[in-house]
Amino acid sequence: MARVQRDGGDDAAPTTELPAVRGQGPAAVNGPAGAQGNGRARAIPEAAVARLAVYLRVLSAMAEQGSVTVSSEELATAAGVNSAKLRKDLSYIGTYGTRGVGYEVDVLTSEIQRVLGLTRQQNTAVVGIGNLGHALANYGGFPGRGFPVTALFDVDPDLIGVPVGGLPVCHIDDIPEVCAARNIAIGVIATPPAAAQAVCNRLVEGGVHCVLNFAPVVLQVPDHVEVRKVDLAIELQILSFHVARNAEQRGRGRTAAARASSNGEVV
Amino acid sequence: MARVQRDGGDDAAPTTELPAVRGQGPAAVNGPAGAQGNGRARAIPEAAVARLAVYLRVLSAMAEQGSVTVSSEELATAAGVNSAKLRKDLSYIGTYGTRGVGYEVDVLTSEIQRVLGLTRQQNTAVVGIGNLGHALANYGGFPGRGFPVTALFDVDPDLIGVPVGGLPVCHIDDIPEVCAARNIAIGVIATPPAAAQAVCNRLVEGGVHCVLNFAPVVLQVPDHVEVRKVDLAIELQILSFHVARNAEQRGRGRTAAARASSNGEVV
DNA sequence: AGCCGCTTGTGAATGCGTGCACAAAATCCG
DNA sequence: CGGATTTTGTGCACGCATTCACAAGCGGCT
Ligand SMILES: NC(=O)c1ccc[n+]([C@@H]2O[C@H](COP(=O)([O-])OP(=O)(O)OC[C@H]3O[C@@H](n4cnc5c(N)ncnc54)[C@H](O)[C@@H]3O)[C@@H](O)[C@H]2O)c1
Ligand SMILES: NC(=O)c1ccc[n+]([C@@H]2O[C@H](COP(=O)([O-])OP(=O)(O)OC[C@H]3O[C@@H](n4cnc5c(N)ncnc54)[C@H](O)[C@@H]3O)[C@@H](O)[C@H]2O)c1
C-alpha cells in the first residue's frame, strides 16, 4: 500500500497532531473521568469539516488565479460564509495566518489537505453502472481530487468486463475480494434501492469503511462504518418546502425583514 | 390571501397552519424588534424538514407493504433516527398520532406532504445535459415524486432540439423565457463549474426561486432565491477525514465508547 | 524607532438542536 | 367499569454551533 503522497507535502509538521472529532455519540462520554490522555489536539466539529472542504476548493481557484495571500474576509465571502466562522474553523486546525496580512494560500491549502487526510489518495469503487454510475465513473473530478476510481461493479452480465471510463466492470460477487485486493477505501452505491443494502454488506465485507450512498434507502451498517447519503429527491423536497413557505409569506403582508425585491412575480 | 392551495384533499384541518422556517439568513435580522406578528404557527427547524422527507419515503414503503399504523419507535428505527427526535419532528407539523397506538400511515403521509408543499407538483428544469444531466433527465424518481422535468437546456448546438428522456433540449439563451412560460419552480444546474453562475442568473431571471446545484462552485444569488448544493467531491473529502481520524484512533488504543448511529443529516 | 491601521485568533454570549424522562391520553382486558 | 399497558407529545436540560466583539500581533509609514 504505497502511501501515495500528493503534492510535495511537508509531511514533517511535528507540532500539530491529527485531531479527532469529538463525541457525537449519544450521552457523550465527557464525564469527569472522560479527560482523554492526548493532551493537545483539539476536536474539529463535524460541520466545520464540511466547510473546510469548501475553503479548499475556493483556495485552489485562488491559487490558479495567482493569489498569494487571502484575508479571512475575502475567503469567507468567496465561500459564502461569515468571516468569523471561517476564522474559527481555521483555528481548529492550527494557527497559520499572519495578523494584519491574512493567510498564505499555499500554506492554508496544504494544511487543510493534511487535516482532511488528502495527502494520501483514497481508492474508490462505484457499484451499479447504470445512468448515474456511468456519469460517476467518467467524472474527472474524482481522480483529480485524490479519489481515483479503481473498481466498478454491476450485476448485469452484459456489462461485466466492459470497460467504462477505461476500467472494466467486475461482478458484484467479487466485491469483497476485489475491494480487499485493490485497497478500496470508499464505496459509492449507485444501484437501485432494493439492491443497496446487499451491496453495502458486501462492501463492508471487503473492508470498506466509508460509503457514499445514492440509493434512496437508509442503510444499516456496523458502528465502524461511516455512511453519507446523497438523496436528490429529498433535496428537491426541501426546496419544495421553501417554495411553499415563500408563497405563504408572500400571501400575507410580511415585515420587511428578509424581502428584498419580491416585485410582481407570481408563482 | 393566496394561501398555498393544495389539491382537493382534506383541506379541512383548521388547526394547523403552514409554518415558516426560522431565521436562516446570513446575519439574521432577529433583533429585539423581530418578534413576528403571526401568533400561532410554530417554526419548523431546517434540520427537521430534511428528516420529514426521509420519514415520508419510509412511510410510502410501509404503505406498499400494507402497514396501516406505525409506532414512533418503528418509524424511527426504519429512518435511522432516535424515536424522541422523530416525535418532536412530527410535533412541529401537528398532532396526528393516537396515544397507545401510533400513527396512521396514510394520515401521516398526507400531512407531511402538505407541509412540504408536495400536494402541488413543482416543475423542474435541468441545465447542462452532459453525463450527469442525462442521468437526471432520465431518472424516473423525480416525476414519480412530484417533480416533473419539464425543460432541458444546454449550450451545445448538437444537443439543441434532440429529445432526452422524451423532452427536447432548448438553448440556454431561452432559459428566462421558457422557465416563465412553463412555470418552472426548481432549476437543476449540471453544467461545468465555469458556466454555473451565468446559468443561475438566467434561471433567476426566469422567475426560478429554487436551485439545486451540482457544479462545484459557490453560487451568489439574491436573498429570495434558495440554493442547495450537492457536492460529491466534498462528500468524499468528509469521508476521507473520517478515514484519517479512524486510522489515528486505531493507532492508539481508544476507549470503546465511541460511535453510535451517527450521520443522519443530509448535506 | 515608535506609532498606526489592519487582520487574526479567541473568550464569551446567545440560540438551536438533541435526547431524556414523564405526564397525558387512549386502548385493551379482567 | 376501572386499572393496567402502551405510546404519544412535550417540558427541560445540556451541549454544540454560530456570532459578536476585542485584545494581541504584525507590517508599514513617518
Ligand atoms: N439517475 C439519476 O439521476 C438518479 C438520481 C437520484 C438518485 N438515483 C438513484 O441512483 C441509483 C441508480 O440510478 P440509475 O438511474 O443509475 O439507475 P439505473 O437503473 O440506470 O442503473 C442501475 C444499475 O445498477 C445495476 N444493478 C441492479 N441490481 C444490482 C445489484 N444487485 N448489484 C449491482 N448492480 C446492480 C443495474 O444493472 C444497472 O446498471 C438508484 O437507486 C436511483 O434511485 C439516480
Ligand atoms: N459526472 C458526474 O458524475 C459528476 C459528479 C459530481 C459533480 N459533477 C459536476 O456536474 C457538472 C456536470 O458534470 P458532467 O459530468 O455532466 O459534465 P459534462 O461535461 O458531461 O456535461 C456538461 C454539459 O454542460 C453543457 N454546457 C457547457 N457549458 C454550458 C453552458 N454555458 N450552459 C449550459 N450548458 C453548458 C455541455 O454542453 C455538456 O452537455 C459539472 O460541474 C461537474 O463538476 C459531475
Coordinates of C-alpha atoms in Angstrom, one line a residue, chain B residues 88-263:
Chain B
K88 CA -40.6 16.0 18.1
D89 CA -40.2 16.4 14.4
L90 CA -43.8 15.3 13.9
S91 CA -45.0 17.6 16.6
Y92 CA -43.9 20.5 14.5
I93 CA -46.5 19.7 11.9
G94 CA -49.4 18.9 14.2
T95 CA -50.8 16.2 16.4
Y96 CA -51.8 13.2 14.3
G97 CA -50.9 10.3 16.5
T98 CA -53.1 8.2 18.7
R99 CA -51.6 7.5 22.1
G100 CA -51.2 3.9 22.9
V101 CA -51.5 3.0 19.2
G102 CA -49.2 5.1 16.9
Y103 CA -49.7 6.9 13.7
E104 CA -51.9 6.1 10.8
V105 CA -49.6 5.7 7.8
D106 CA -51.8 7.4 5.2
V107 CA -52.7 10.3 7.5
L108 CA -49.1 11.0 8.4
T109 CA -48.1 10.7 4.8
S110 CA -50.5 13.3 3.5
E111 CA -49.8 15.6 6.4
I112 CA -46.1 15.6 5.7
Q113 CA -46.8 16.0 2.0
R114 CA -48.9 19.0 2.8
V115 CA -46.2 20.7 5.0
L116 CA -43.5 20.0 2.4
G117 CA -45.7 21.5 -0.3
L118 CA -45.9 18.3 -2.2
T119 CA -49.6 18.4 -2.8
R120 CA -48.7 20.6 -5.7
Q121 CA -46.3 19.5 -8.4
Q122 CA -43.2 21.5 -8.9
N123 CA -42.0 21.8 -12.4
T124 CA -38.3 21.3 -12.7
A125 CA -35.7 22.2 -15.3
V126 CA -32.3 20.6 -15.9
V127 CA -29.5 22.7 -17.3
G128 CA -26.4 21.0 -18.8
I129 CA -27.3 17.8 -20.5
G130 CA -23.9 16.1 -20.2
N131 CA -23.1 12.9 -18.3
L132 CA -24.9 13.9 -15.2
G133 CA -27.6 15.8 -16.9
H134 CA -28.6 12.8 -19.0
A135 CA -28.9 10.7 -15.9
L136 CA -31.0 13.3 -14.2
A137 CA -33.3 13.8 -17.2
N138 CA -33.8 10.0 -17.5
Y139 CA -34.3 9.4 -13.8
G140 CA -37.8 8.3 -13.0
G141 CA -37.6 9.1 -9.4
F142 CA -38.2 12.8 -9.9
P143 CA -41.5 12.8 -11.8
G144 CA -42.6 9.9 -9.6
R145 CA -42.3 12.1 -6.5
G146 CA -44.0 15.2 -7.8
F147 CA -41.1 16.9 -9.6
P148 CA -41.8 16.5 -13.4
V149 CA -38.8 17.5 -15.5
T150 CA -40.4 19.9 -18.0
A151 CA -37.5 21.7 -19.5
L152 CA -33.9 20.8 -20.5
F153 CA -31.2 23.3 -21.5
D154 CA -27.7 23.1 -23.0
V155 CA -25.4 25.3 -25.0
D156 CA -24.1 22.6 -27.3
P157 CA -25.6 23.1 -30.8
D158 CA -25.6 19.3 -31.4
L159 CA -27.9 18.8 -28.5
I160 CA -30.5 21.5 -29.2
G161 CA -33.7 20.0 -30.3
V162 CA -32.6 16.5 -29.5
P163 CA -35.1 14.7 -27.2
V164 CA -33.6 13.4 -24.0
G165 CA -36.0 11.3 -21.9
G166 CA -38.7 12.4 -24.3
L167 CA -38.1 16.1 -23.9
P168 CA -36.3 18.2 -26.5
V169 CA -33.3 20.3 -25.3
C170 CA -33.6 24.0 -25.5
H171 CA -30.9 26.6 -25.8
I172 CA -29.7 28.3 -22.7
D173 CA -30.5 31.7 -24.1
D174 CA -34.1 30.8 -23.9
I175 CA -33.9 29.9 -20.2
P176 CA -35.8 33.0 -18.9
E177 CA -38.5 32.8 -21.5
V178 CA -39.1 29.0 -21.3
C179 CA -38.9 29.0 -17.5
A180 CA -41.5 31.7 -17.2
A181 CA -43.7 30.0 -19.8
R182 CA -43.6 26.6 -18.3
N183 CA -43.8 27.8 -14.7
I184 CA -40.5 26.2 -13.6
A185 CA -40.2 26.2 -9.9
I186 CA -36.9 24.4 -9.5
G187 CA -33.7 24.7 -11.6
V188 CA -31.1 22.0 -11.5
I189 CA -27.6 23.0 -12.6
A190 CA -25.4 20.3 -14.1
T191 CA -23.1 22.4 -16.2
P192 CA -19.3 22.7 -15.9
P193 CA -18.5 24.9 -12.9
A194 CA -17.4 27.9 -15.1
A195 CA -20.9 28.2 -16.5
A196 CA -22.9 27.7 -13.4
Q197 CA -23.1 31.3 -12.2
A198 CA -24.3 32.6 -15.5
V199 CA -26.8 29.8 -15.8
C200 CA -28.0 30.5 -12.3
N201 CA -28.5 34.2 -13.2
R202 CA -30.6 33.2 -16.2
L203 CA -32.8 30.9 -14.1
V204 CA -33.4 33.7 -11.6
E205 CA -34.3 35.9 -14.5
G206 CA -36.9 33.3 -15.5
G207 CA -38.5 33.5 -12.1
V208 CA -37.0 30.4 -10.6
H209 CA -36.7 30.7 -6.8
C210 CA -35.1 27.4 -6.0
V211 CA -31.8 26.0 -7.4
L212 CA -30.2 22.6 -6.9
N213 CA -26.5 23.0 -7.9
F214 CA -24.2 20.1 -8.8
A215 CA -21.4 22.3 -10.0
P216 CA -18.6 22.7 -7.5
V217 CA -18.9 26.4 -7.1
V218 CA -20.5 28.7 -4.6
L219 CA -23.3 30.5 -6.3
Q220 CA -24.2 34.1 -5.5
V221 CA -27.9 34.7 -5.6
P222 CA -30.4 37.3 -4.4
D223 CA -31.9 36.9 -1.0
H224 CA -35.2 35.4 -2.2
V225 CA -33.6 32.6 -4.0
E226 CA -32.8 29.3 -2.2
V227 CA -29.8 27.3 -3.3
R228 CA -28.9 23.8 -2.2
K229 CA -25.8 22.2 -3.5
V230 CA -24.8 18.6 -4.0
D231 CA -21.1 18.4 -4.0
L232 CA -19.8 14.9 -4.4
A233 CA -16.1 15.8 -4.0
I234 CA -16.9 17.4 -0.7
E235 CA -18.8 14.3 0.4
L236 CA -15.8 12.2 -0.4
Q237 CA -13.5 14.6 1.4
I238 CA -15.6 14.4 4.5
L239 CA -15.4 10.6 4.3
S240 CA -11.7 10.9 3.8
F241 CA -11.4 12.9 7.0
H242 CA -13.1 10.0 8.9
V243 CA -10.7 7.5 7.4
A244 CA -7.8 9.6 8.7
R245 CA -9.5 10.0 12.0
N246 CA -10.2 6.3 12.4
A247 CA -6.7 5.4 11.3
E248 CA -5.5 7.8 14.0
Q249 CA -7.8 6.3 16.6
R250 CA -6.9 2.8 15.7
G251 CA -3.3 3.7 16.2
R252 CA -3.8 4.3 19.8
G253 CA -6.0 2.1 22.0
R254 CA -9.1 4.1 22.2
T255 CA -12.0 3.6 24.6
A256 CA -14.9 1.7 23.2
A257 CA -17.4 4.4 24.0
A258 CA -17.2 5.9 20.6
R259 CA -19.7 5.7 18.0
A260 CA -23.4 5.2 17.6
S261 CA -25.7 5.6 14.7
S262 CA -24.2 8.9 13.7
N263 CA -24.8 10.6 10.5

